């Protein structure tokens, strides 16, 4: 296996970052970060207790007046500096991300890290654009204006599939708007979240503005969401856990942002470019070893193209190179853990009873036997109501189903509880236009699937949650809107008073 990122010395003081310093958790329980490519230990650390969460929230609360009182320009300058620090340390971030997640280094280097740097630069600009309605005399007797103000301490929970990017998606809009934050990363993958907080300190962002608590969801996570001094929660993860987060947040009337599961349809009409669709399907279904809530999971292909599409996708999947994440030629790394690999394998094994595994569907042996690897898998012949079509597998598995006419294709694409992302493939602008209107998803791509950009929002419909990451829409979620109204008449006894007491 290639040269790996050395972390034990870097996190010798612990995996909690509270008020500007690393420290050990105090729960009495430990967790081991494992390299999923080898099964070997990377770092064992002490998990956060509820006391650690309390101290992190207290640090964020102390930092809030100063940070929210900074000018937008001052916050913008700090975020620009942070983007510079991230760029200087890009190689370390990429190697740490690949080590804890098993991502191919080319994905970490070309997608995760530059995307995070770009997102940081975007929110550095957004910090100076707190937009509101124009000040004007809407009543005739008053001048009204809108203020956007920071809301307070944000308590956020990020997932294990994109630890660096998701940490940034939570942290950046919150602090750009003047809030402070306590982030709980997944226990499996805390390294780059901690590194991000350290980079922020080096960029001059004050201690306490960004805090990281690495603990179990049922203790540290639930305590963070329910904390009385936390005024907003942003959660990315499964729909099941999202429901629990919503229950806790609702009890304390918190603002809530949920980015939950997905089961993205990949809708191929009969006039689509077959080669483009096949290449797009392989890339979109296998990105991050399929551990992506927007990954293409259900390909609906109109019957004239169906068989050729299945054959071509299978042919392309068989060229995908599994291997050491640190080898530059590796296309597909392991899943995040052996447990996740076995979960994915279980879906495929059960599907053999009612569908056809066209290619893949196997755990590789040889040099890869110790890792959490699974071969790219294509399934055909499954029914619309089957498990592999309806449930989120979160692995390198694509299911292909046929459809006859456009009405049926769009109806099948919409026929799951989820609505995070979708794509439509056709040379006909009217067909794709209809698809973009009728597909129930927060993002719809046309003749592509997966690209995201900082300027545009990311978030779902239906059981995929609500609220947006990235973009100015995300930034707005982390601000309070306040209406300010000034009397301009200087009249003591106003006419409207007479509707309450006295006579005109």
Coordinates of C-alpha atoms in Angstrom, one line a residue:
X1 CA 0.0 0.0 0.0
X2 CA 1.2 3.5 -0.7
X3 CA 2.6 6.1 1.6
X4 CA 0.0 7.1 4.2
X5 CA -0.7 10.1 6.3
X6 CA 0.7 9.9 9.8
X7 CA -1.8 11.0 12.4
X8 CA -1.0 9.6 15.8
X9 CA 1.4 12.3 16.7
X10 CA -0.8 15.0 15.3
X11 CA -3.7 14.0 17.5
X12 CA -1.8 12.8 20.5
X13 CA -3.7 15.3 22.6
X14 CA -7.1 14.0 21.6
X15 CA -9.8 14.3 19.0
X16 CA -11.9 17.1 20.6
X17 CA -11.2 20.6 19.6
X18 CA -12.7 23.0 22.1
X19 CA -12.0 26.7 22.5
X20 CA -8.9 26.6 20.3
X21 CA -7.1 23.5 21.5
X22 CA -7.1 19.7 21.1
X23 CA -8.0 17.6 24.1
X24 CA -9.1 14.1 25.0
X25 CA -12.7 13.2 25.4
X26 CA -14.0 12.4 28.9
X27 CA -16.7 9.8 28.2
X28 CA -14.5 6.9 29.3
X29 CA -15.1 5.1 26.0
X30 CA -12.7 5.1 23.1
X31 CA -13.1 4.7 19.3
X32 CA -10.6 3.5 16.7
X33 CA -10.3 5.1 13.3
X34 CA -9.5 2.2 10.9
X35 CA -8.0 2.4 7.4
X36 CA -10.7 0.7 5.4
X37 CA -8.3 -0.3 2.7
X38 CA -6.2 -2.4 5.1
X39 CA -8.2 -2.9 8.2
X40 CA -5.4 -1.4 10.2
X41 CA -5.7 1.0 13.1
X42 CA -5.1 4.7 12.3
X43 CA -5.9 6.4 15.6
X44 CA -7.6 5.4 18.8
X45 CA -9.1 8.3 20.7
X46 CA -11.4 9.1 23.7
X47 CA -15.0 9.9 22.7
X48 CA -16.7 13.1 23.9
X49 CA -19.0 13.1 26.9
X50 CA -22.0 15.3 27.4
X51 CA -19.7 17.4 29.6
X52 CA -17.4 17.9 26.7
X53 CA -20.4 19.0 24.6
X54 CA -21.4 21.5 27.3
X55 CA -17.9 23.0 27.4
X56 CA -17.8 23.3 23.6
X57 CA -21.2 25.0 23.5
X58 CA -20.0 27.3 26.3
X59 CA -16.9 28.2 24.4
X60 CA -19.0 29.0 21.3
X61 CA -21.4 31.1 23.4
X62 CA -18.5 33.1 24.8
X63 CA -17.1 33.7 21.3
X64 CA -20.4 34.7 19.8
X65 CA -20.6 38.4 20.8
X66 CA -17.1 39.2 19.5
X67 CA -17.5 37.2 16.2
X68 CA -21.0 38.4 15.5
X69 CA -19.9 41.9 16.3
X70 CA -17.1 41.8 13.7
X71 CA -17.8 43.6 10.5
X72 CA -18.7 41.5 7.4
X73 CA -15.4 42.6 5.9
X74 CA -13.5 41.3 8.9
X75 CA -15.2 37.9 8.7
X76 CA -14.7 37.9 5.0
X77 CA -11.0 38.6 5.3
X78 CA -10.6 35.7 7.9
X79 CA -12.3 33.3 5.5
X80 CA -10.1 34.4 2.6
X81 CA -7.1 33.6 4.8
X82 CA -8.6 30.3 5.7
X83 CA -9.0 29.4 2.0
X84 CA -5.3 30.2 1.6
X85 CA -4.3 28.0 4.5
X86 CA -6.4 25.1 3.1
X87 CA -4.7 25.6 -0.2
X88 CA -1.2 25.5 1.4
X89 CA -2.1 22.3 3.2
X90 CA -4.1 20.7 0.4
X91 CA -1.9 17.6 0.1
X92 CA -2.2 16.8 3.8
X93 CA -6.0 17.2 3.7
X94 CA -6.3 14.9 0.7
X95 CA -4.1 12.2 2.2
X96 CA -5.9 12.3 5.6
X97 CA -9.3 12.1 3.8
X98 CA -8.2 9.1 1.7
X99 CA -6.7 7.4 4.8
X100 CA -9.9 7.6 7.0
X101 CA -12.4 7.1 4.2
X102 CA -10.7 4.9 1.6
X103 CA -11.3 7.4 -1.1
X104 CA -9.0 7.1 -4.1
X105 CA -6.4 9.9 -3.8
X106 CA -7.4 11.3 -7.2
X107 CA -10.9 11.9 -5.9
X108 CA -9.6 13.5 -2.7
X109 CA -7.1 15.6 -4.6
X110 CA -9.4 16.7 -7.5
X111 CA -12.8 16.8 -5.8
X112 CA -13.0 16.9 -2.0
X113 CA -10.2 19.3 -1.2
X114 CA -10.5 21.8 -4.1
X115 CA -14.2 21.8 -3.6
X116 CA -13.7 22.7 0.0
X117 CA -11.3 25.5 -0.8
X118 CA -13.7 26.9 -3.4
X119 CA -16.5 26.8 -0.9
X120 CA -14.4 28.6 1.6
X121 CA -13.7 31.3 -0.9
X122 CA -17.3 31.6 -1.9
X123 CA -18.5 32.2 1.7
X124 CA -15.7 34.7 2.2
X125 CA -17.5 36.7 -0.5
X126 CA -20.9 35.9 0.8
X127 CA -20.0 37.3 4.2
X128 CA -20.1 40.8 2.7
X129 CA -23.5 40.3 1.0
X130 CA -26.2 40.3 3.7
X131 CA -29.1 41.2 1.5
X132 CA -32.5 42.4 2.6
X133 CA -35.5 44.2 1.2
X134 CA -34.9 47.8 0.2
X135 CA -35.5 50.4 2.9
X136 CA -38.7 52.3 1.9
X137 CA -41.9 53.9 3.3
X138 CA -44.2 51.0 2.7
X139 CA -46.9 52.3 5.1
X140 CA -46.4 55.9 4.1
X141 CA -45.8 57.0 7.7
X142 CA -42.8 54.7 8.5
X143 CA -39.5 53.8 7.0
X144 CA -39.0 50.0 7.0
X145 CA -35.8 48.1 6.6
X146 CA -34.7 44.5 7.0
X147 CA -31.7 43.4 9.0
X148 CA -30.0 40.0 8.7
X149 CA -28.4 39.1 12.0
X150 CA -26.5 36.1 13.3
X151 CA -28.6 33.7 15.3
X152 CA -26.2 32.3 17.9
X153 CA -24.6 29.0 18.5
X154 CA -25.2 26.4 15.8
X155 CA -24.9 22.6 16.7
X156 CA -24.3 20.6 13.6
X157 CA -23.7 16.9 12.8
X158 CA -21.8 15.8 9.7
X159 CA -21.6 12.3 8.1
X160 CA -18.7 10.0 7.2
X161 CA -19.0 9.9 3.4
X162 CA -17.6 13.4 2.8
X163 CA -16.1 14.4 6.1
X164 CA -14.1 17.4 4.9
X165 CA -16.7 18.8 2.5
X166 CA -19.6 18.2 4.8
X167 CA -17.8 19.8 7.7
X168 CA -17.1 22.9 5.5
X169 CA -20.7 22.9 4.3
X170 CA -21.9 23.2 7.9
X171 CA -19.2 25.5 9.3
X172 CA -18.7 28.0 6.5
X173 CA -22.2 29.6 6.1
X174 CA -22.7 29.6 9.9
X175 CA -19.5 31.5 10.7
X176 CA -19.7 33.7 7.6
X177 CA -23.0 35.0 8.9
X178 CA -21.5 35.7 12.3
X179 CA -22.6 32.6 14.2
X180 CA -20.3 30.3 16.2
X181 CA -20.5 26.5 15.9
X182 CA -20.1 23.1 17.5
X183 CA -19.7 20.4 14.9
X184 CA -19.9 16.7 15.7
X185 CA -18.3 14.7 12.9
X186 CA -18.8 10.9 12.5
X187 CA -16.8 8.9 14.9
X188 CA -15.4 6.9 11.9
X189 CA -13.9 9.9 10.2
X190 CA -13.0 12.9 12.4
X191 CA -9.5 13.7 11.1
X192 CA -10.2 16.3 8.5
X193 CA -12.9 18.1 10.6
X194 CA -10.3 18.6 13.3
X195 CA -7.7 19.7 10.8
X196 CA -10.2 22.2 9.3
X197 CA -10.7 23.8 12.8
X198 CA -6.9 24.0 13.3
X199 CA -6.5 25.6 9.9
X200 CA -9.1 28.2 10.9
X201 CA -7.1 29.0 14.0
X202 CA -4.0 29.5 11.9
X203 CA -6.1 31.8 9.6
X204 CA -6.9 34.0 12.6
X205 CA -10.4 33.0 13.3
X206 CA -10.9 33.4 17.1
X207 CA -10.9 30.5 19.5
X208 CA -14.3 29.3 20.3
X209 CA -15.8 30.2 16.9
X210 CA -15.3 26.6 15.6
X211 CA -15.4 23.7 18.0
X212 CA -15.4 20.0 17.2
X213 CA -16.7 17.3 19.5
X214 CA -16.2 13.7 18.4
X215 CA -18.6 11.4 20.2
X216 CA -21.3 8.8 19.8
X217 CA -24.6 10.0 18.2
X218 CA -26.8 8.8 21.1
X219 CA -24.8 10.7 23.7
X220 CA -22.8 13.6 22.3
X221 CA -25.0 14.0 19.2
X222 CA -28.3 14.0 20.9
X223 CA -27.0 16.2 23.8
X224 CA -25.7 18.7 21.2
X225 CA -29.0 18.9 19.3
X226 CA -31.0 19.2 22.5
X227 CA -28.7 21.7 24.2
X228 CA -30.7 24.8 25.4
X229 CA -27.9 27.2 24.2
X230 CA -27.9 25.8 20.7
X231 CA -30.3 27.7 18.5
X232 CA -30.0 25.9 15.2
X233 CA -29.1 22.3 14.1
X234 CA -27.9 21.2 10.7
X235 CA -27.8 17.5 10.2
X236 CA -26.7 15.4 7.2
X237 CA -27.3 11.6 7.4
X238 CA -29.9 9.0 7.0
X239 CA -33.6 9.8 7.0
X240 CA -34.1 7.5 10.0
X241 CA -31.6 9.4 12.2
X242 CA -32.9 12.7 10.7
X243 CA -36.3 12.0 12.2
X244 CA -34.8 11.5 15.6
X245 CA -32.8 14.8 15.2
X246 CA -36.0 16.6 14.3
X247 CA -37.8 15.2 17.4
X248 CA -35.1 16.5 19.7
X249 CA -34.8 19.9 17.9
X250 CA -38.5 20.4 17.9
X251 CA -38.7 20.0 21.7
X252 CA -36.5 23.0 22.1
X253 CA -37.9 25.0 19.1
X254 CA -34.6 25.1 17.2
X255 CA -34.2 26.1 13.6
X256 CA -33.6 22.9 11.7
X257 CA -31.8 22.0 8.5
X258 CA -31.9 18.3 7.3
X259 CA -30.0 16.8 4.3
X260 CA -31.1 13.2 4.4
X261 CA -31.1 10.1 2.2
X262 CA -31.4 9.8 -1.5
X263 CA -32.1 7.3 -4.2
X264 CA -31.4 9.3 -7.3
X265 CA -33.0 8.3 -10.6
X266 CA -31.0 8.4 -13.9
X267 CA -33.7 8.8 -16.6
X268 CA -32.5 7.8 -20.1
X269 CA -34.9 8.6 -23.0
X270 CA -34.6 6.7 -26.3
X271 CA -33.0 9.6 -28.2
X272 CA -30.2 10.0 -25.6
X273 CA -26.5 9.7 -26.6
X274 CA -26.0 6.1 -25.5
X275 CA -22.2 6.4 -25.0
X276 CA -22.6 9.6 -22.9
X277 CA -25.3 8.1 -20.8
X278 CA -23.3 4.9 -20.1
X279 CA -20.2 6.7 -19.2
X280 CA -22.2 9.1 -17.0
X281 CA -24.0 6.2 -15.3
X282 CA -20.7 4.5 -14.4
X283 CA -19.2 7.7 -13.0
X284 CA -22.3 8.8 -11.2
X285 CA -23.0 5.4 -9.6
X286 CA -19.4 4.7 -8.5
X287 CA -18.3 8.1 -7.2
X288 CA -17.0 7.7 -3.6
X289 CA -17.6 3.9 -4.0
X290 CA -21.3 4.8 -4.3
X291 CA -21.4 6.3 -0.9
X292 CA -23.0 9.5 -2.1
X293 CA -26.6 10.6 -1.4
X294 CA -26.8 12.0 -4.9
X295 CA -25.2 9.0 -6.7
X296 CA -27.1 7.5 -9.6
X297 CA -28.8 4.4 -8.1
X298 CA -31.8 3.7 -10.4
X299 CA -31.3 3.9 -14.1
X300 CA -34.6 4.0 -16.0
X301 CA -33.9 3.4 -19.7
X302 CA -36.5 3.6 -22.5
X303 CA -36.9 0.1 -24.0
X304 CA -35.2 0.8 -27.4
X305 CA -31.9 1.6 -25.6
X306 CA -32.3 -0.6 -22.5
X307 CA -30.4 -3.7 -23.6
X308 CA -27.6 -1.8 -25.2
X309 CA -27.3 0.5 -22.1
X310 CA -27.0 -2.6 -19.8
X311 CA -24.4 -4.1 -22.0
X312 CA -22.3 -1.0 -22.3
X313 CA -22.5 -0.1 -18.6
X314 CA -21.4 -3.6 -17.7
X315 CA -18.5 -3.4 -20.1
X316 CA -17.4 -0.1 -18.6
X317 CA -17.8 -1.3 -15.0
X318 CA -15.5 -4.2 -15.7
X319 CA -12.7 -1.8 -16.6
X320 CA -12.8 0.0 -13.2
X321 CA -9.6 -0.5 -11.3
X322 CA -10.0 -1.4 -7.6
X323 CA -6.9 -0.9 -5.5
X324 CA -4.8 1.0 -3.0
X325 CA -6.5 4.4 -2.5
X326 CA -3.0 6.0 -2.5
X327 CA -2.1 4.7 -6.0
X328 CA -2.8 7.3 -8.6
X329 CA -4.3 4.7 -11.0
X330 CA -6.9 3.5 -8.5
X331 CA -10.5 4.2 -9.6
X332 CA -12.4 2.6 -6.8
X333 CA -11.4 2.4 -3.2
X334 CA -13.0 0.4 -0.4
X335 CA -16.2 1.3 1.4
X336 CA -15.8 3.2 4.6
X337 CA -15.9 0.1 6.8
X338 CA -16.2 -3.7 6.7
X339 CA -19.7 -3.3 8.2
X340 CA -20.8 -1.0 5.4
X341 CA -19.3 -3.4 2.8
X342 CA -21.2 -6.3 4.3
X343 CA -24.4 -4.3 4.4
X344 CA -24.0 -3.6 0.6
X345 CA -23.2 -7.2 -0.1
X346 CA -26.4 -8.2 1.8
X347 CA -28.6 -6.1 -0.5
X348 CA -27.0 -7.7 -3.6
X349 CA -27.2 -11.3 -2.3
X350 CA -30.9 -10.8 -1.5
X351 CA -31.5 -9.3 -5.0
X352 CA -30.2 -12.5 -6.6
X353 CA -33.5 -14.1 -5.6
X354 CA -35.6 -11.7 -7.8
X355 CA -33.2 -10.0 -10.2
X356 CA -30.1 -10.6 -12.3
X357 CA -26.6 -9.5 -11.2
X358 CA -25.1 -8.6 -14.6
X359 CA -21.6 -7.8 -13.3
X360 CA -19.9 -7.5 -10.0
X361 CA -21.7 -8.6 -6.9
X362 CA -18.5 -9.9 -5.2
X363 CA -16.0 -9.2 -2.5
X364 CA -12.5 -9.3 -4.2
X365 CA -9.7 -11.5 -2.8
X366 CA -6.0 -11.4 -3.2
X367 CA -4.2 -8.2 -2.2
X368 CA -7.6 -6.5 -1.5
X369 CA -9.0 -9.2 0.8
X370 CA -8.2 -7.3 4.0
X371 CA -9.9 -4.2 2.9
X372 CA -13.6 -3.3 2.7
X373 CA -13.7 -3.6 -1.0
X374 CA -16.7 -4.5 -3.2
X375 CA -16.8 -4.8 -7.0
X376 CA -18.9 -2.4 -9.1
X377 CA -22.3 -4.0 -9.5
X378 CA -25.0 -3.8 -12.1
X379 CA -28.4 -5.3 -11.5
X380 CA -31.2 -5.7 -14.0
X381 CA -34.7 -7.3 -13.9
X382 CA -35.7 -6.0 -10.5
X383 CA -39.3 -4.9 -9.9
X384 CA -40.1 -1.3 -9.0
X385 CA -41.2 -2.2 -5.5
X386 CA -38.1 -4.3 -4.8
X387 CA -35.7 -3.6 -2.0
X388 CA -32.8 -2.6 -4.3
X389 CA -35.0 -0.1 -6.1
X390 CA -36.6 1.5 -3.1
X391 CA -33.9 1.4 -0.3
X392 CA -30.7 3.4 -0.1
X393 CA -27.9 0.9 -0.5
X394 CA -25.0 3.4 -0.3
X395 CA -22.5 1.4 -2.3
X396 CA -21.2 0.8 -5.8
X397 CA -24.5 -0.7 -7.1
X398 CA -26.6 0.5 -10.0
X399 CA -30.1 -1.0 -10.8
X400 CA -31.4 -0.7 -14.4
X401 CA -35.1 -0.8 -15.2
X402 CA -37.0 -0.3 -18.5
X403 CA -39.8 2.1 -19.3
X404 CA -42.1 2.5 -22.3
X405 CA -43.2 6.1 -22.6
X406 CA -42.2 9.5 -21.1
X407 CA -45.1 9.5 -18.6
X408 CA -44.1 6.1 -17.2
X409 CA -40.4 7.0 -17.0
X410 CA -41.0 10.2 -15.0
X411 CA -43.6 8.4 -12.8
X412 CA -41.1 5.6 -12.0
X413 CA -38.3 8.1 -11.3
X414 CA -40.5 9.9 -8.8
X415 CA -41.7 6.6 -7.2
X416 CA -39.6 6.5 -4.0
X417 CA -39.8 8.4 -0.7
X418 CA -36.6 10.4 -1.6
X419 CA -36.1 13.5 -3.7
X420 CA -32.5 14.7 -3.4
X421 CA -31.2 14.5 -7.0
X422 CA -32.1 13.2 -10.4
X423 CA -30.9 13.4 -14.0
X424 CA -32.5 13.3 -17.5
X425 CA -30.7 12.2 -20.7
X426 CA -32.1 13.2 -24.1
X427 CA -31.2 15.3 -27.1
X428 CA -34.7 16.8 -27.1
X429 CA -34.9 20.1 -25.2
X430 CA -38.7 19.7 -24.6
X431 CA -38.3 16.3 -23.1
X432 CA -35.6 17.4 -20.7
X433 CA -37.5 20.6 -20.0
X434 CA -40.5 18.5 -18.9
X435 CA -38.3 16.3 -16.8
X436 CA -36.7 19.2 -15.0
X437 CA -40.2 20.5 -14.1
X438 CA -41.7 17.2 -13.1
X439 CA -38.9 15.3 -11.4
X440 CA -39.4 15.8 -7.7
X441 CA -35.8 16.4 -6.6
X442 CA -33.8 19.3 -5.2
X443 CA -31.3 19.1 -8.1
X444 CA -31.9 17.9 -11.6
X445 CA -29.1 17.5 -14.1
X446 CA -29.5 17.3 -17.8
X447 CA -27.1 15.1 -19.8
X448 CA -24.9 14.8 -16.7
X449 CA -25.1 13.6 -13.1
X450 CA -23.1 14.6 -10.0
X451 CA -21.3 18.0 -10.6
X452 CA -21.9 20.6 -7.8
X453 CA -20.8 24.2 -7.5
X454 CA -20.5 26.5 -4.6
X455 CA -22.8 29.1 -6.1
X456 CA -25.8 26.7 -6.4
X457 CA -27.9 25.2 -3.6
X458 CA -27.9 21.5 -2.6
X459 CA -30.8 20.0 -0.7
X460 CA -33.8 17.8 -1.2
X461 CA -37.6 17.2 -1.5
X462 CA -39.7 14.7 0.5
X463 CA -37.9 12.3 2.8
X464 CA -34.5 13.8 1.6
X465 CA -35.1 16.7 4.0
X466 CA -35.3 20.4 3.7
X467 CA -32.9 23.4 3.7
X468 CA -29.9 24.0 1.5
X469 CA -26.2 23.6 1.7
X470 CA -23.9 25.9 -0.3
X471 CA -25.0 29.0 -2.2
X472 CA -26.6 32.2 -0.9
X473 CA -29.7 30.1 -0.1
X474 CA -27.6 28.3 2.5
X475 CA -26.1 31.5 3.9
X476 CA -29.6 32.9 4.5
X477 CA -30.6 29.9 6.6
X478 CA -28.0 30.9 9.2
X479 CA -29.3 34.4 9.7
X480 CA -32.3 35.9 11.5
X481 CA -34.5 38.3 9.5
X482 CA -35.5 41.4 11.5
X483 CA -37.9 44.0 10.4
X484 CA -37.0 47.5 11.7
X485 CA -39.7 50.2 11.4
X486 CA -39.2 53.9 12.0
X487 CA -41.9 56.5 12.5
X488 CA -41.2 59.5 10.2
X489 CA -44.2 61.7 11.1
X490 CA -43.3 62.9 14.6
X491 CA -47.1 63.0 15.3
X492 CA -47.9 62.2 18.9
X493 CA -51.6 61.3 18.6
X494 CA -51.7 59.1 15.5
X495 CA -54.9 58.5 13.6
X496 CA -54.6 54.7 14.0
X497 CA -54.6 55.1 17.9
X498 CA -58.2 56.1 17.6
X499 CA -59.1 52.5 16.5
X500 CA -57.9 51.5 20.0
X501 CA -59.1 54.4 22.3
X502 CA -60.9 57.7 21.9
X503 CA -62.7 59.2 18.9
X504 CA -61.5 60.7 15.7

